[in-house]
mmCIF file with all atom_site columns, C-alpha atoms in Angstrom:
data_model
loop_
_atom_site.group_PDB
_atom_site.id
_atom_site.type_symbol
_atom_site.label_atom_id
_atom_site.label_alt_id
_atom_site.label_comp_id
_atom_site.label_asym_id
_atom_site.label_entity_id
_atom_site.label_seq_id
_atom_site.pdbx_PDB_ins_code
_atom_site.Cartn_x
_atom_site.Cartn_y
_atom_site.Cartn_z
_atom_site.occupancy
_atom_site.B_iso_or_equiv
_atom_site.pdbx_formal_charge
_atom_site.auth_seq_id
_atom_site.auth_comp_id
_atom_site.auth_asym_id
_atom_site.auth_atom_id
_atom_site.pdbx_PDB_model_num
ATOM 1   C CA . UNK A 1 1   ? -21.086 7.793   -29.937 1.00 0.00 ? 1498 UNK A CA 1
ATOM 2   C CA . UNK A 1 2   ? -23.157 8.719   -26.888 1.00 0.00 ? 1499 UNK A CA 1
ATOM 3   C CA . UNK A 1 3   ? -21.676 5.755   -24.991 1.00 0.00 ? 1500 UNK A CA 1
ATOM 4   C CA . UNK A 1 4   ? -18.154 7.017   -25.760 1.00 0.00 ? 1501 UNK A CA 1
ATOM 5   C CA . UNK A 1 5   ? -18.990 10.498  -24.448 1.00 0.00 ? 1502 UNK A CA 1
ATOM 6   C CA . UNK A 1 6   ? -20.555 9.063   -21.278 1.00 0.00 ? 1503 UNK A CA 1
ATOM 7   C CA . UNK A 1 7   ? -17.509 6.882   -20.597 1.00 0.00 ? 1504 UNK A CA 1
ATOM 8   C CA . UNK A 1 8   ? -15.170 9.828   -21.160 1.00 0.00 ? 1505 UNK A CA 1
ATOM 9   C CA . UNK A 1 9   ? -17.192 11.976  -18.748 1.00 0.00 ? 1506 UNK A CA 1
ATOM 10  C CA . UNK A 1 10  ? -17.167 9.174   -16.168 1.00 0.00 ? 1507 UNK A CA 1
ATOM 11  C CA . UNK A 1 11  ? -13.398 8.686   -16.563 1.00 0.00 ? 1508 UNK A CA 1
ATOM 12  C CA . UNK A 1 12  ? -12.835 12.449  -16.259 1.00 0.00 ? 1509 UNK A CA 1
ATOM 13  C CA . UNK A 1 13  ? -14.880 12.633  -13.078 1.00 0.00 ? 1510 UNK A CA 1
ATOM 14  C CA . UNK A 1 14  ? -13.152 9.583   -11.607 1.00 0.00 ? 1511 UNK A CA 1
ATOM 15  C CA . UNK A 1 15  ? -9.701  10.952  -12.412 1.00 0.00 ? 1512 UNK A CA 1
ATOM 16  C CA . UNK A 1 16  ? -10.666 14.347  -10.966 1.00 0.00 ? 1513 UNK A CA 1
ATOM 17  C CA . UNK A 1 17  ? -11.748 12.737  -7.691  1.00 0.00 ? 1514 UNK A CA 1
ATOM 18  C CA . UNK A 1 18  ? -8.508  10.732  -7.512  1.00 0.00 ? 1515 UNK A CA 1
ATOM 19  C CA . UNK A 1 19  ? -6.461  13.879  -8.175  1.00 0.00 ? 1516 UNK A CA 1
ATOM 20  C CA . UNK A 1 20  ? -8.436  15.735  -5.510  1.00 0.00 ? 1517 UNK A CA 1
ATOM 21  C CA . UNK A 1 21  ? -8.079  13.004  -2.854  1.00 0.00 ? 1518 UNK A CA 1
ATOM 22  C CA . UNK A 1 22  ? -4.486  11.855  -3.404  1.00 0.00 ? 1519 UNK A CA 1
ATOM 23  C CA . UNK A 1 23  ? -1.571  14.285  -3.216  1.00 0.00 ? 1520 UNK A CA 1
ATOM 24  C CA . UNK A 1 24  ? 0.761   12.099  -5.304  1.00 0.00 ? 1521 UNK A CA 1
ATOM 25  C CA . UNK A 1 25  ? -1.560  12.107  -8.329  1.00 0.00 ? 1522 UNK A CA 1
ATOM 26  C CA . UNK A 1 26  ? -1.047  15.522  -9.868  1.00 0.00 ? 1523 UNK A CA 1
ATOM 27  C CA . UNK A 1 27  ? -2.486  17.600  -12.663 1.00 0.00 ? 1524 UNK A CA 1
ATOM 28  C CA . UNK A 1 28  ? -0.585  20.884  -12.568 1.00 0.00 ? 1525 UNK A CA 1
ATOM 29  C CA . UNK A 1 29  ? -1.672  23.797  -14.681 1.00 0.00 ? 1526 UNK A CA 1
ATOM 30  C CA . UNK A 1 30  ? -2.024  27.557  -14.791 1.00 0.00 ? 1527 UNK A CA 1
ATOM 31  C CA . UNK A 1 31  ? -5.734  27.963  -15.404 1.00 0.00 ? 1528 UNK A CA 1
ATOM 32  C CA . UNK A 1 32  ? -8.909  26.010  -14.845 1.00 0.00 ? 1529 UNK A CA 1
ATOM 33  C CA . UNK A 1 33  ? -9.789  25.680  -18.565 1.00 0.00 ? 1530 UNK A CA 1
ATOM 34  C CA . UNK A 1 34  ? -6.304  24.297  -19.239 1.00 0.00 ? 1531 UNK A CA 1
ATOM 35  C CA . UNK A 1 35  ? -6.695  21.772  -16.401 1.00 0.00 ? 1532 UNK A CA 1
ATOM 36  C CA . UNK A 1 36  ? -10.131 20.702  -17.670 1.00 0.00 ? 1533 UNK A CA 1
ATOM 37  C CA . UNK A 1 37  ? -8.817  20.191  -21.196 1.00 0.00 ? 1534 UNK A CA 1
ATOM 38  C CA . UNK A 1 38  ? -5.834  18.217  -19.890 1.00 0.00 ? 1535 UNK A CA 1
ATOM 39  C CA . UNK A 1 39  ? -8.143  16.144  -17.685 1.00 0.00 ? 1536 UNK A CA 1
ATOM 40  C CA . UNK A 1 40  ? -10.370 15.282  -20.661 1.00 0.00 ? 1537 UNK A CA 1
ATOM 41  C CA . UNK A 1 41  ? -7.342  14.330  -22.769 1.00 0.00 ? 1538 UNK A CA 1
ATOM 42  C CA . UNK A 1 42  ? -5.962  12.164  -19.938 1.00 0.00 ? 1539 UNK A CA 1
ATOM 43  C CA . UNK A 1 43  ? -9.409  10.545  -19.598 1.00 0.00 ? 1540 UNK A CA 1
ATOM 44  C CA . UNK A 1 44  ? -9.291  9.717   -23.313 1.00 0.00 ? 1541 UNK A CA 1
ATOM 45  C CA . UNK A 1 45  ? -5.839  8.168   -22.911 1.00 0.00 ? 1542 UNK A CA 1
ATOM 46  C CA . UNK A 1 46  ? -7.050  6.259   -19.840 1.00 0.00 ? 1543 UNK A CA 1
ATOM 47  C CA . UNK A 1 47  ? -10.073 4.999   -21.775 1.00 0.00 ? 1544 UNK A CA 1
ATOM 48  C CA . UNK A 1 48  ? -7.861  3.874   -24.649 1.00 0.00 ? 1545 UNK A CA 1
ATOM 49  C CA . UNK A 1 49  ? -5.510  2.061   -22.281 1.00 0.00 ? 1546 UNK A CA 1
ATOM 50  C CA . UNK A 1 50  ? -8.452  0.323   -20.618 1.00 0.00 ? 1547 UNK A CA 1
ATOM 51  C CA . UNK A 1 51  ? -9.939  -0.592  -23.994 1.00 0.00 ? 1548 UNK A CA 1
ATOM 52  C CA . UNK A 1 52  ? -6.777  -1.843  -25.717 1.00 0.00 ? 1549 UNK A CA 1
ATOM 53  C CA . UNK A 1 53  ? -4.311  -3.009  -23.072 1.00 0.00 ? 1550 UNK A CA 1
ATOM 54  C CA . UNK A 1 54  ? -6.393  -4.089  -20.082 1.00 0.00 ? 1551 UNK A CA 1
ATOM 55  C CA . UNK A 1 55  ? -8.150  -7.056  -21.791 1.00 0.00 ? 1552 UNK A CA 1
ATOM 56  C CA . UNK A 1 56  ? -4.798  -8.457  -22.914 1.00 0.00 ? 1553 UNK A CA 1
ATOM 57  C CA . UNK A 1 57  ? -3.325  -8.101  -19.419 1.00 0.00 ? 1554 UNK A CA 1
ATOM 58  C CA . UNK A 1 58  ? -6.424  -9.696  -17.874 1.00 0.00 ? 1555 UNK A CA 1
ATOM 59  C CA . UNK A 1 59  ? -6.175  -12.623 -20.283 1.00 0.00 ? 1556 UNK A CA 1
ATOM 60  C CA . UNK A 1 60  ? -2.490  -13.137 -19.545 1.00 0.00 ? 1557 UNK A CA 1
ATOM 61  C CA . UNK A 1 61  ? -3.094  -12.983 -15.792 1.00 0.00 ? 1558 UNK A CA 1
ATOM 62  C CA . UNK A 1 62  ? -6.212  -15.170 -15.811 1.00 0.00 ? 1559 UNK A CA 1
ATOM 63  C CA . UNK A 1 63  ? -4.645  -17.821 -13.532 1.00 0.00 ? 1560 UNK A CA 1
ATOM 64  C CA . UNK A 1 64  ? -3.850  -15.085 -10.995 1.00 0.00 ? 1561 UNK A CA 1
ATOM 65  C CA . UNK A 1 65  ? -7.439  -13.822 -11.199 1.00 0.00 ? 1562 UNK A CA 1
ATOM 66  C CA . UNK A 1 66  ? -8.667  -17.292 -10.337 1.00 0.00 ? 1563 UNK A CA 1
ATOM 67  C CA . UNK A 1 67  ? -6.024  -17.854 -7.644  1.00 0.00 ? 1564 UNK A CA 1
ATOM 68  C CA . UNK A 1 68  ? -6.624  -14.515 -5.891  1.00 0.00 ? 1565 UNK A CA 1
ATOM 69  C CA . UNK A 1 69  ? -10.402 -14.535 -6.424  1.00 0.00 ? 1566 UNK A CA 1
ATOM 70  C CA . UNK A 1 70  ? -10.147 -11.317 -8.419  1.00 0.00 ? 1567 UNK A CA 1
ATOM 71  C CA . UNK A 1 71  ? -8.006  -9.284  -6.025  1.00 0.00 ? 1568 UNK A CA 1
ATOM 72  C CA . UNK A 1 72  ? -5.324  -9.008  -8.703  1.00 0.00 ? 1569 UNK A CA 1
ATOM 73  C CA . UNK A 1 73  ? -7.732  -6.540  -10.320 1.00 0.00 ? 1570 UNK A CA 1
ATOM 74  C CA . UNK A 1 74  ? -6.338  -3.886  -7.958  1.00 0.00 ? 1571 UNK A CA 1
ATOM 75  C CA . UNK A 1 75  ? -2.844  -4.479  -9.325  1.00 0.00 ? 1572 UNK A CA 1
ATOM 76  C CA . UNK A 1 76  ? -4.045  -4.476  -12.948 1.00 0.00 ? 1573 UNK A CA 1
ATOM 77  C CA . UNK A 1 77  ? -5.930  -1.204  -12.387 1.00 0.00 ? 1574 UNK A CA 1
ATOM 78  C CA . UNK A 1 78  ? -2.815  0.309   -10.793 1.00 0.00 ? 1575 UNK A CA 1
ATOM 79  C CA . UNK A 1 79  ? -0.703  -0.749  -13.759 1.00 0.00 ? 1576 UNK A CA 1
ATOM 80  C CA . UNK A 1 80  ? -3.233  0.797   -16.168 1.00 0.00 ? 1577 UNK A CA 1
ATOM 81  C CA . UNK A 1 81  ? -3.073  4.063   -14.205 1.00 0.00 ? 1578 UNK A CA 1
ATOM 82  C CA . UNK A 1 82  ? 0.735   4.011   -14.254 1.00 0.00 ? 1579 UNK A CA 1
ATOM 83  C CA . UNK A 1 83  ? 0.690   3.311   -17.995 1.00 0.00 ? 1580 UNK A CA 1
ATOM 84  C CA . UNK A 1 84  ? -1.681  6.252   -18.465 1.00 0.00 ? 1581 UNK A CA 1
ATOM 85  C CA . UNK A 1 85  ? 0.706   8.452   -16.486 1.00 0.00 ? 1582 UNK A CA 1
ATOM 86  C CA . UNK A 1 86  ? 3.640   7.324   -18.624 1.00 0.00 ? 1583 UNK A CA 1
ATOM 87  C CA . UNK A 1 87  ? 1.712   7.904   -21.878 1.00 0.00 ? 1584 UNK A CA 1
ATOM 88  C CA . UNK A 1 88  ? 0.544   11.308  -20.653 1.00 0.00 ? 1585 UNK A CA 1
ATOM 89  C CA . UNK A 1 89  ? 4.178   12.226  -20.052 1.00 0.00 ? 1586 UNK A CA 1
ATOM 90  C CA . UNK A 1 90  ? 5.097   11.112  -23.583 1.00 0.00 ? 1587 UNK A CA 1
ATOM 91  C CA . UNK A 1 91  ? 2.176   13.172  -24.982 1.00 0.00 ? 1588 UNK A CA 1
ATOM 92  C CA . UNK A 1 92  ? 3.264   16.245  -22.945 1.00 0.00 ? 1589 UNK A CA 1
ATOM 93  C CA . UNK A 1 93  ? 0.123   16.166  -20.808 1.00 0.00 ? 1590 UNK A CA 1
ATOM 94  C CA . UNK A 1 94  ? 0.709   17.355  -17.262 1.00 0.00 ? 1591 UNK A CA 1
ATOM 95  C CA . UNK A 1 95  ? -0.579  14.300  -15.396 1.00 0.00 ? 1592 UNK A CA 1
ATOM 96  C CA . UNK A 1 96  ? 1.591   12.238  -13.082 1.00 0.00 ? 1593 UNK A CA 1
ATOM 97  C CA . UNK A 1 97  ? 1.152   9.330   -10.691 1.00 0.00 ? 1594 UNK A CA 1
ATOM 98  C CA . UNK A 1 98  ? 3.955   8.976   -8.163  1.00 0.00 ? 1595 UNK A CA 1
ATOM 99  C CA . UNK A 1 99  ? 4.591   5.352   -7.257  1.00 0.00 ? 1596 UNK A CA 1
ATOM 100 C CA . UNK A 1 100 ? 2.907   1.971   -7.354  1.00 0.00 ? 1597 UNK A CA 1
ATOM 101 C CA . UNK A 1 101 ? 0.997   2.180   -4.056  1.00 0.00 ? 1598 UNK A CA 1
ATOM 102 C CA . UNK A 1 102 ? -0.371  5.570   -5.022  1.00 0.00 ? 1599 UNK A CA 1
ATOM 103 C CA . UNK A 1 103 ? -1.559  3.969   -8.247  1.00 0.00 ? 1600 UNK A CA 1
ATOM 104 C CA . UNK A 1 104 ? -3.230  1.131   -6.310  1.00 0.00 ? 1601 UNK A CA 1
ATOM 105 C CA . UNK A 1 105 ? -5.201  3.569   -4.147  1.00 0.00 ? 1602 UNK A CA 1
ATOM 106 C CA . UNK A 1 106 ? -5.906  5.783   -7.162  1.00 0.00 ? 1603 UNK A CA 1
ATOM 107 C CA . UNK A 1 107 ? -7.101  2.806   -9.191  1.00 0.00 ? 1604 UNK A CA 1
ATOM 108 C CA . UNK A 1 108 ? -9.438  1.818   -6.372  1.00 0.00 ? 1605 UNK A CA 1
ATOM 109 C CA . UNK A 1 109 ? -10.875 5.335   -6.153  1.00 0.00 ? 1606 UNK A CA 1
ATOM 110 C CA . UNK A 1 110 ? -11.241 5.562   -9.937  1.00 0.00 ? 1607 UNK A CA 1
ATOM 111 C CA . UNK A 1 111 ? -13.020 2.197   -10.046 1.00 0.00 ? 1608 UNK A CA 1
ATOM 112 C CA . UNK A 1 112 ? -15.502 3.216   -7.352  1.00 0.00 ? 1609 UNK A CA 1
ATOM 113 C CA . UNK A 1 113 ? -16.226 6.645   -8.838  1.00 0.00 ? 1610 UNK A CA 1
ATOM 114 C CA . UNK A 1 114 ? -16.498 5.241   -12.387 1.00 0.00 ? 1611 UNK A CA 1
ATOM 115 C CA . UNK A 1 115 ? -18.957 2.626   -11.183 1.00 0.00 ? 1612 UNK A CA 1
ATOM 116 C CA . UNK A 1 116 ? -21.036 5.313   -9.441  1.00 0.00 ? 1613 UNK A CA 1
ATOM 117 C CA . UNK A 1 117 ? -20.936 7.563   -12.517 1.00 0.00 ? 1614 UNK A CA 1
ATOM 118 C CA . UNK A 1 118 ? -22.057 4.718   -14.778 1.00 0.00 ? 1615 UNK A CA 1
ATOM 119 C CA . UNK A 1 119 ? -24.991 4.123   -12.422 1.00 0.00 ? 1616 UNK A CA 1
ATOM 120 C CA . UNK A 1 120 ? -26.043 7.776   -12.696 1.00 0.00 ? 1617 UNK A CA 1
ATOM 121 C CA . UNK A 1 121 ? -25.277 8.557   -16.350 1.00 0.00 ? 1618 UNK A CA 1
ATOM 122 C CA . UNK A 1 122 ? -27.196 6.899   -19.188 1.00 0.00 ? 1619 UNK A CA 1
ATOM 123 C CA . UNK A 1 123 ? -25.128 4.614   -21.378 1.00 0.00 ? 1620 UNK A CA 1
ATOM 124 C CA . UNK A 1 124 ? -27.472 3.498   -24.140 1.00 0.00 ? 1621 UNK A CA 1
ATOM 125 C CA . UNK A 1 125 ? -26.858 4.603   -27.740 1.00 0.00 ? 1622 UNK A CA 1
#
């Protein structure tokens, strides 16, 4: 359970940094508590997408991983961010990623910040 909370906090922080740095990744809202709640819910959706969908996509694109020496990871991360944006829209969460290249840069930022957060936060149960 503690691991789940740590990963959600890391995802929330990473998404917040991406929203802060990139104008085309938006999280509109009226108040700060509303934005924080929406950010946590989007982080949960993002975590679910990464847990359920990403391994399947990585398995299906394994030859491309080998061929590109892992650079296809940027594209897979962008697709996971776009899928999260689409699911957030379907769940009436105010989170939106505008375009593929925005998602690529956002995915890169989220990966770096998540890695840094996992280095700082404990992850043992």
